[in-house]
Short mmCIF file of C-alpha atoms in Angstrom, two decimals:
data_model
loop_
_atom_site.label_atom_id
_atom_site.label_comp_id
_atom_site.label_asym_id
_atom_site.label_seq_id
_atom_site.Cartn_x
_atom_site.Cartn_y
_atom_site.Cartn_z
CA MET A 1 -101.75 -106.86 168.15
CA GLU A 2 -100.14 -103.45 167.64
CA ARG A 3 -99.27 -102.09 164.23
CA PRO A 4 -95.60 -101.05 164.34
CA CYS A 5 -95.75 -99.10 161.06
CA CYS A 6 -98.85 -97.03 161.68
CA PRO A 7 -99.56 -94.35 164.26
CA PRO A 8 -102.87 -94.38 166.15
CA PRO A 9 -105.89 -93.47 163.98
CA PRO A 10 -106.04 -89.67 163.80
CA ASP A 11 -109.05 -87.47 164.36
CA VAL A 12 -110.62 -86.91 160.94
CA HIS A 13 -111.35 -83.24 161.58
CA THR A 14 -107.95 -82.24 162.96
CA TYR A 15 -105.67 -84.49 160.96
CA THR A 16 -102.84 -82.69 159.15
CA TRP A 17 -102.35 -84.21 155.71
CA LYS A 18 -98.84 -85.59 155.42
CA CYS A 19 -97.81 -87.74 152.50
CA SER A 20 -95.88 -90.12 154.73
CA HIS A 21 -98.99 -90.95 156.75
CA LEU A 22 -101.61 -90.88 153.94
CA TYR A 23 -101.67 -94.64 153.42
CA CYS A 24 -101.89 -95.31 157.15
CA TRP A 25 -104.63 -92.74 157.59
CA CYS A 26 -106.74 -94.26 154.79
CA ARG A 27 -106.19 -97.73 156.19
CA SER A 28 -107.15 -96.66 159.70
CA TYR A 29 -110.14 -94.60 158.57
CA PHE A 30 -111.69 -97.06 156.13
CA TRP A 31 -110.39 -100.41 157.33
CA GLY A 32 -110.00 -100.08 161.06
CA ASP A 33 -110.66 -102.76 163.61
CA GLU A 34 -114.38 -102.46 162.79
CA PRO A 35 -114.88 -101.73 159.04
CA ASP A 36 -117.62 -99.18 158.31
CA PHE A 37 -119.75 -100.02 155.24
CA TYR A 38 -120.82 -96.41 154.66
CA LYS A 39 -117.22 -95.18 154.58
CA ILE A 40 -116.39 -97.76 151.93
CA TRP A 41 -119.50 -96.75 149.98
CA TYR A 42 -118.47 -93.08 150.05
CA LEU A 43 -115.06 -94.03 148.70
CA VAL A 44 -116.64 -96.01 145.84
CA VAL A 45 -118.95 -93.10 144.95
CA ALA A 46 -116.05 -90.63 145.03
CA ALA A 47 -113.98 -92.86 142.76
CA PHE A 48 -116.92 -93.24 140.37
CA LEU A 49 -117.42 -89.47 140.18
CA VAL A 50 -113.75 -88.87 139.46
CA ILE A 51 -113.78 -91.46 136.67
CA TYR A 52 -117.05 -90.08 135.28
CA PHE A 53 -115.82 -86.48 135.11
CA LEU A 54 -112.57 -87.58 133.49
CA TRP A 55 -114.57 -89.51 130.89
CA ALA A 56 -116.96 -86.57 130.37
CA TYR A 57 -114.06 -84.17 129.86
CA ARG A 58 -112.43 -86.50 127.32
CA ARG A 59 -115.77 -87.06 125.60
CA GLN A 60 -116.37 -83.33 125.27
CA ILE A 61 -112.94 -82.84 123.69
CA GLN A 62 -113.68 -85.68 121.28
CA LEU A 63 -117.06 -84.17 120.36
CA GLU A 64 -115.51 -80.77 119.72
CA GLU A 65 -112.94 -82.37 117.43
CA GLU A 66 -115.67 -84.28 115.57
CA THR A 67 -117.75 -81.09 115.28
CA ASP A 68 -114.80 -79.22 113.77
CA ILE A 69 -114.29 -82.02 111.25
CA GLU A 70 -118.00 -82.06 110.32
CA GLU A 71 -118.09 -78.28 109.94
CA THR A 72 -115.05 -78.42 107.66
CA LYS A 73 -116.66 -81.15 105.56
CA GLU A 74 -119.97 -79.28 105.41
CA ALA A 75 -118.23 -76.14 104.17
CA ALA A 76 -116.55 -78.23 101.46
CA TYR A 77 -119.88 -79.82 100.50
CA ARG A 78 -121.48 -76.37 100.25
CA ARG A 79 -118.81 -75.38 97.74
CA SER A 80 -119.42 -78.59 95.80
CA TRP A 81 -123.17 -77.96 95.48
CA LYS A 82 -122.45 -74.54 93.95
CA SER A 83 -121.01 -76.19 90.84
CA ASP A 84 -122.04 -74.78 87.46
CA ARG A 85 -122.06 -78.19 85.73
CA TRP A 86 -125.19 -80.34 85.56
CA PRO A 87 -123.37 -83.72 85.60
CA SER A 88 -121.65 -82.66 88.84
CA ILE A 89 -124.95 -81.63 90.47
CA ILE A 90 -126.74 -84.81 89.38
CA GLY A 91 -123.76 -86.86 90.57
CA LEU A 92 -124.00 -85.17 93.98
CA VAL A 93 -127.75 -85.87 94.08
CA GLU A 94 -127.18 -89.56 93.39
CA ALA A 95 -124.31 -89.83 95.88
CA TYR A 96 -126.38 -88.14 98.59
CA PHE A 97 -129.49 -90.27 98.16
CA MET A 98 -127.43 -93.46 97.93
CA GLY A 99 -125.63 -92.61 101.20
CA LYS A 100 -122.18 -91.99 99.71
CA ILE A 101 -121.94 -88.38 100.90
CA SER A 102 -123.41 -86.98 104.09
CA TRP A 103 -124.70 -83.49 103.25
CA ALA A 104 -127.06 -81.77 100.82
CA PRO A 105 -128.77 -78.34 100.88
CA TRP A 106 -132.10 -79.96 101.82
CA ASN A 107 -133.31 -82.69 104.15
CA GLY A 108 -133.64 -85.75 101.95
CA ASP A 109 -134.10 -88.32 104.72
CA SER A 110 -137.50 -89.35 103.36
CA ILE A 111 -135.69 -90.76 100.31
CA ARG A 112 -132.18 -91.32 101.64
CA GLU A 113 -133.07 -93.32 104.76
CA ARG A 114 -136.75 -94.31 104.66
CA TRP A 115 -137.23 -95.19 100.99
CA ALA A 116 -135.86 -98.66 100.30
CA ASP A 117 -136.61 -99.04 96.58
CA LYS A 118 -134.62 -96.27 94.88
CA ARG A 119 -134.69 -97.67 91.33
CA PRO A 120 -137.40 -95.27 90.05
CA MET A 121 -135.65 -92.39 91.84
CA LYS A 122 -132.40 -93.24 90.06
CA ARG A 123 -134.17 -93.02 86.71
CA PHE A 124 -135.50 -89.58 87.69
CA TRP A 125 -132.24 -87.89 88.58
CA ARG A 126 -130.37 -89.46 85.66
CA ALA A 127 -133.02 -87.91 83.41
CA GLY A 128 -132.37 -84.52 85.04
CA ILE A 129 -135.28 -84.55 87.51
CA ILE A 130 -134.39 -83.93 91.17
CA PRO A 131 -136.62 -85.51 93.88
CA LEU A 132 -137.05 -83.42 97.02
CA HIS A 133 -139.48 -85.22 99.31
CA ILE A 134 -141.76 -88.25 99.29
CA GLN A 135 -144.27 -89.73 101.72
CA PRO A 136 -145.76 -93.19 101.17
CA GLY A 137 -149.05 -92.60 103.00
CA GLY A 138 -150.88 -94.97 105.32
CA CYS A 139 -150.77 -95.38 109.10
CA GLY A 140 -147.70 -95.95 111.21
CA THR A 141 -145.53 -94.99 114.15
CA TYR A 142 -142.15 -93.32 113.78
CA LYS A 143 -139.84 -91.11 115.77
CA LYS A 144 -138.56 -87.68 114.96
CA THR A 145 -135.45 -86.37 116.69
CA ASP A 146 -135.66 -82.64 117.24
CA TRP A 147 -133.66 -82.16 120.45
CA LYS A 148 -130.19 -83.17 121.58
CA TRP A 149 -128.29 -82.28 124.72
CA TRP A 150 -124.96 -80.52 124.52
CA LYS A 151 -123.92 -82.19 121.24
CA TRP A 152 -123.87 -85.52 123.04
CA SER A 153 -125.36 -88.78 121.88
CA PHE A 154 -128.28 -88.35 124.26
CA GLU A 155 -131.48 -87.66 122.32
CA PHE A 156 -135.04 -86.93 123.39
CA PRO A 157 -137.08 -87.96 120.33
CA LYS A 158 -140.68 -87.15 119.60
CA TRP A 159 -142.84 -90.15 118.74
CA MET A 160 -145.55 -89.79 116.08
CA GLN A 161 -148.48 -92.13 115.50
CA SER A 162 -150.34 -90.83 112.50
CA LYS A 163 -151.96 -91.41 109.15
CA GLN A 164 -150.60 -89.62 106.11
CA ARG A 165 -151.63 -88.79 102.60
CA ALA A 166 -148.99 -89.89 100.11
CA HIS A 167 -147.31 -87.01 98.27
CA PHE A 168 -144.23 -86.56 96.10
CA VAL A 169 -142.36 -83.31 95.35
CA PHE A 170 -139.67 -82.95 92.70
CA ILE A 171 -137.97 -80.34 90.48
CA ILE A 172 -137.79 -80.27 86.70
CA PRO A 173 -134.91 -77.92 85.80
CA HIS A 174 -135.29 -76.32 82.36
CA TYR A 175 -138.81 -77.63 81.92
CA ASP A 176 -138.92 -75.87 78.55
CA GLY A 177 -135.88 -77.77 77.26
CA LEU A 178 -132.19 -78.30 77.89
CA ARG A 179 -130.90 -77.06 74.55
CA LYS A 180 -129.71 -73.74 75.95
CA LYS A 181 -127.50 -75.23 78.65
CA THR A 182 -126.49 -78.69 77.44
CA SER A 183 -125.94 -80.63 74.25
CA HIS A 184 -129.02 -82.84 74.68
CA PRO A 185 -131.80 -81.23 72.59
CA GLU A 186 -133.24 -84.67 71.81
CA HIS A 187 -134.64 -84.77 75.36
CA ASP A 188 -136.55 -81.47 75.13
CA ALA A 189 -139.78 -82.86 73.69
CA ALA A 190 -139.88 -85.66 76.28
CA ARG A 191 -139.57 -83.20 79.18
CA GLN A 192 -142.42 -81.10 77.85
CA ASP A 193 -144.56 -84.19 77.19
CA PHE A 194 -143.86 -85.40 80.72
CA LEU A 195 -145.38 -82.25 82.21
CA TYR A 196 -148.29 -82.49 79.79
CA TYR A 197 -149.08 -86.07 80.87
CA LEU A 198 -148.94 -85.13 84.54
CA LEU A 199 -151.38 -82.26 84.06
CA ALA A 200 -153.73 -84.12 81.71
CA GLN A 201 -154.46 -87.15 83.89
CA TYR A 202 -157.43 -87.56 86.25
CA GLU A 203 -156.00 -89.94 88.85
CA TYR A 204 -154.05 -87.67 91.24
CA PRO A 205 -154.03 -83.95 92.00
CA VAL A 206 -150.88 -82.38 90.55
CA SER A 207 -149.71 -78.81 91.20
CA VAL A 208 -146.94 -77.28 89.09
CA SER A 209 -145.31 -73.89 89.61
CA TYR A 210 -143.02 -72.34 87.00
CA TRP A 211 -140.11 -70.11 88.01
CA ASN A 212 -137.85 -67.89 85.94
CA GLY A 213 -134.76 -68.24 88.11
CA MET A 214 -135.12 -64.84 89.79
CA HIS A 215 -137.39 -66.03 92.64
CA GLU A 216 -140.37 -64.78 90.64
CA PRO A 217 -143.15 -67.21 89.66
CA LEU A 218 -143.97 -67.30 85.97
CA GLY A 219 -147.25 -69.10 86.57
CA GLN A 220 -149.00 -72.05 88.11
CA ALA A 221 -150.93 -74.99 86.68
CA SER A 222 -153.04 -77.77 88.17
CA SER A 223 -154.06 -81.13 86.80
CA GLU A 224 -157.55 -81.98 85.59
CA THR A 225 -158.32 -83.19 89.13
CA GLN A 226 -157.31 -79.71 90.36
CA SER A 227 -155.04 -79.24 93.37
CA GLY A 228 -155.20 -81.25 96.58
CA PRO A 229 -157.97 -80.36 99.07
CA ALA A 230 -156.87 -77.73 101.59
CA ASP A 231 -159.29 -79.00 104.27
CA TYR A 232 -157.91 -82.55 104.07
CA PRO A 233 -154.68 -82.73 106.15
CA LEU A 234 -151.55 -84.31 104.76
CA GLU A 235 -150.92 -85.85 108.17
CA CYS A 236 -152.96 -86.15 111.36
CA GLY A 237 -152.43 -88.15 114.54
CA ALA A 238 -150.89 -88.06 118.00
CA GLN A 239 -147.41 -87.15 119.16
CA SER A 240 -145.61 -87.63 122.46
CA ARG A 241 -142.13 -87.72 123.96
CA PHE A 242 -142.97 -91.17 125.32
CA LYS A 243 -143.95 -93.89 122.87
CA TYR A 244 -146.29 -95.79 125.19
CA LEU A 245 -148.38 -92.68 125.88
CA LEU A 246 -149.41 -92.34 122.23
CA PRO A 247 -152.68 -94.34 122.61
CA PHE A 248 -153.80 -91.88 125.29
CA LYS A 249 -153.02 -88.75 123.26
CA ARG A 250 -155.62 -86.85 121.30
CA ASP A 251 -155.27 -86.73 117.51
CA ARG A 252 -154.59 -83.40 115.87
CA VAL A 253 -153.45 -82.00 112.53
CA LEU A 254 -149.69 -82.46 112.12
CA ALA A 255 -149.41 -81.22 108.52
CA LYS A 256 -152.22 -79.21 106.95
CA GLY A 257 -153.46 -79.70 103.42
CA LEU A 258 -151.63 -77.52 100.91
CA GLY A 259 -154.56 -76.87 98.60
CA GLU A 260 -153.79 -73.98 96.24
CA GLU A 261 -150.45 -73.20 97.90
CA ILE A 262 -147.76 -72.73 95.28
CA PRO A 263 -144.97 -75.34 95.55
CA GLN A 264 -141.60 -73.65 95.53
CA LEU A 265 -137.96 -74.52 96.08
CA ASP A 266 -137.54 -72.44 99.24
CA HIS A 267 -140.09 -74.61 101.05
CA TYR A 268 -137.48 -77.38 101.03
CA ILE A 269 -134.10 -75.68 100.53
CA LEU A 270 -133.21 -72.82 102.86
CA ASP A 271 -131.74 -69.94 100.86
CA SER A 272 -131.79 -71.96 97.65
CA TYR A 273 -130.58 -68.98 95.61
CA THR A 274 -127.09 -69.33 97.14
CA GLN A 275 -127.11 -72.99 98.25
CA LEU A 276 -128.13 -74.50 94.88
CA PRO A 277 -127.58 -71.71 92.34
CA LEU A 278 -127.48 -73.84 89.17
CA VAL A 279 -131.07 -74.96 89.79
CA SER A 280 -132.65 -71.96 91.49
CA ARG A 281 -131.14 -69.26 89.25
CA GLN A 282 -132.44 -70.83 86.06
CA ALA A 283 -135.91 -71.66 84.81
CA HIS A 284 -137.38 -74.61 86.68
CA ALA A 285 -140.70 -76.18 87.61
CA VAL A 286 -141.62 -77.52 91.05
CA VAL A 287 -144.15 -80.37 90.91
CA ARG A 288 -146.26 -81.72 93.77
CA VAL A 289 -148.32 -84.90 93.39
CA GLU A 290 -150.82 -85.80 96.14
CA ALA A 291 -153.05 -88.75 96.94
CA LEU A 292 -156.70 -88.19 97.82
CA ASP A 293 -156.89 -90.65 100.73
CA TYR A 294 -154.73 -92.15 103.48
CA THR A 295 -153.99 -95.51 101.86
CA PRO A 296 -150.32 -96.41 101.20
CA GLN A 297 -149.39 -95.59 97.60
CA ARG A 298 -146.21 -95.61 95.51
CA LEU A 299 -146.42 -92.25 93.80
CA ASP A 300 -142.85 -92.62 92.57
CA LEU A 301 -143.89 -95.62 90.46
CA TRP A 302 -146.89 -93.73 89.10
CA VAL A 303 -144.75 -90.72 88.14
CA TYR A 304 -142.20 -93.11 86.65
CA ASP A 305 -144.91 -94.61 84.42
CA CYS A 306 -145.80 -91.10 83.22
CA ALA A 307 -142.12 -90.46 82.48
CA ARG A 308 -141.84 -93.67 80.46
CA THR A 309 -144.99 -92.80 78.53
CA ALA A 310 -143.50 -89.41 77.69
CA GLY A 311 -140.29 -91.06 76.49
CA LEU A 312 -138.09 -89.61 79.23
CA ALA A 313 -134.69 -91.34 79.16
CA ASP A 314 -131.34 -91.15 80.92
CA ILE A 315 -129.29 -88.10 79.95
CA TRP A 316 -126.16 -89.01 81.89
CA ALA A 317 -124.68 -92.48 82.31
CA GLU A 318 -123.29 -93.76 85.59
CA ASP A 319 -119.67 -93.54 84.40
CA GLU A 320 -120.01 -89.86 83.50
CA LEU A 321 -121.71 -89.00 86.80
CA SER A 322 -119.04 -90.88 88.76
CA ARG A 323 -116.25 -89.13 86.89
CA GLN A 324 -117.76 -85.67 87.38
CA LEU A 325 -118.50 -86.36 91.05
CA GLY A 326 -114.97 -87.59 91.71
CA GLY A 327 -113.56 -84.48 90.05
CA ILE A 328 -115.59 -81.99 92.06
CA LEU A 329 -115.04 -83.80 95.36
CA GLN A 330 -111.32 -83.97 94.68
CA ALA A 331 -111.29 -80.24 93.93
CA THR A 332 -112.91 -79.51 97.32
CA GLY A 333 -110.74 -81.98 99.23
CA LEU A 334 -113.51 -84.50 99.95
CA TYR A 335 -112.60 -87.32 97.58
CA THR A 336 -111.08 -90.31 99.38
CA GLY A 337 -111.19 -92.90 96.62
CA SER A 338 -113.74 -95.04 98.48
CA LEU A 339 -117.05 -93.73 97.11
CA TRP A 340 -117.41 -96.46 94.47
#
């Protein structure tokens, strides 16, 4: 039966595109008397590509907008961390580790994301001690994301199967006392006793470096067990981009032993002199506690026991930290009223 509304199927290579005949041409080309499966498949693929590129274009615009927002927030956070008030800095430390703010001058994921029991940590920073990094020790498998493609959600993580020596690094600002900068002289003796107990014990190697605030070390001290062994790696094991290839990979040293290496702030905070001036530009001590074997250990609890023995107590209450934090975030345009 003839089609009164459609002209004969045109030659694909010589057809002149006319809007009035486009529908008829598509119908004749793709759905003629004998439908061609491959022609229909090409049409589906073409439609999919068009939809995909439209989605990719929209996604890229969305990512650029999100990146601009994150860069603006990061710049505001950088200004916040340059505060000259200790309650504000300690409030920022607590908010960062508890997941209430998203940025700090150092990578605190070992405490923020992988350390479930933060009660001893909370006692530390409220007593004016700032944790930097902690590792529980033992054997395990975890992934480390070090590569992303074009700011997209696609990640190519590196899988690690290793054994680690537990270690804990923290800062004691004004190790010689807080009387010069705050109104809490009653805590000075406890801070000094805390360092004394750490260095006088025989259970774990403890390394302490003293700094005068001008990026110049004033000295270094080790515990009675001396510093950690340099020939005993902090972490060794296998790594691979593919998790199921880990059993076939050869073990190697992933983090060497630190030995006599002086612990310092710049190992953890890039350009600490400008990123965290209240801490780095004043006298402070950097303390590293290490385990001697690869068994899982809670060094935070051990350090907490030393702090309790020394009489270390909270300097700032939660209400004061919350008030100071809200004030500084409001001043930098980051406070939304939903942090607490």
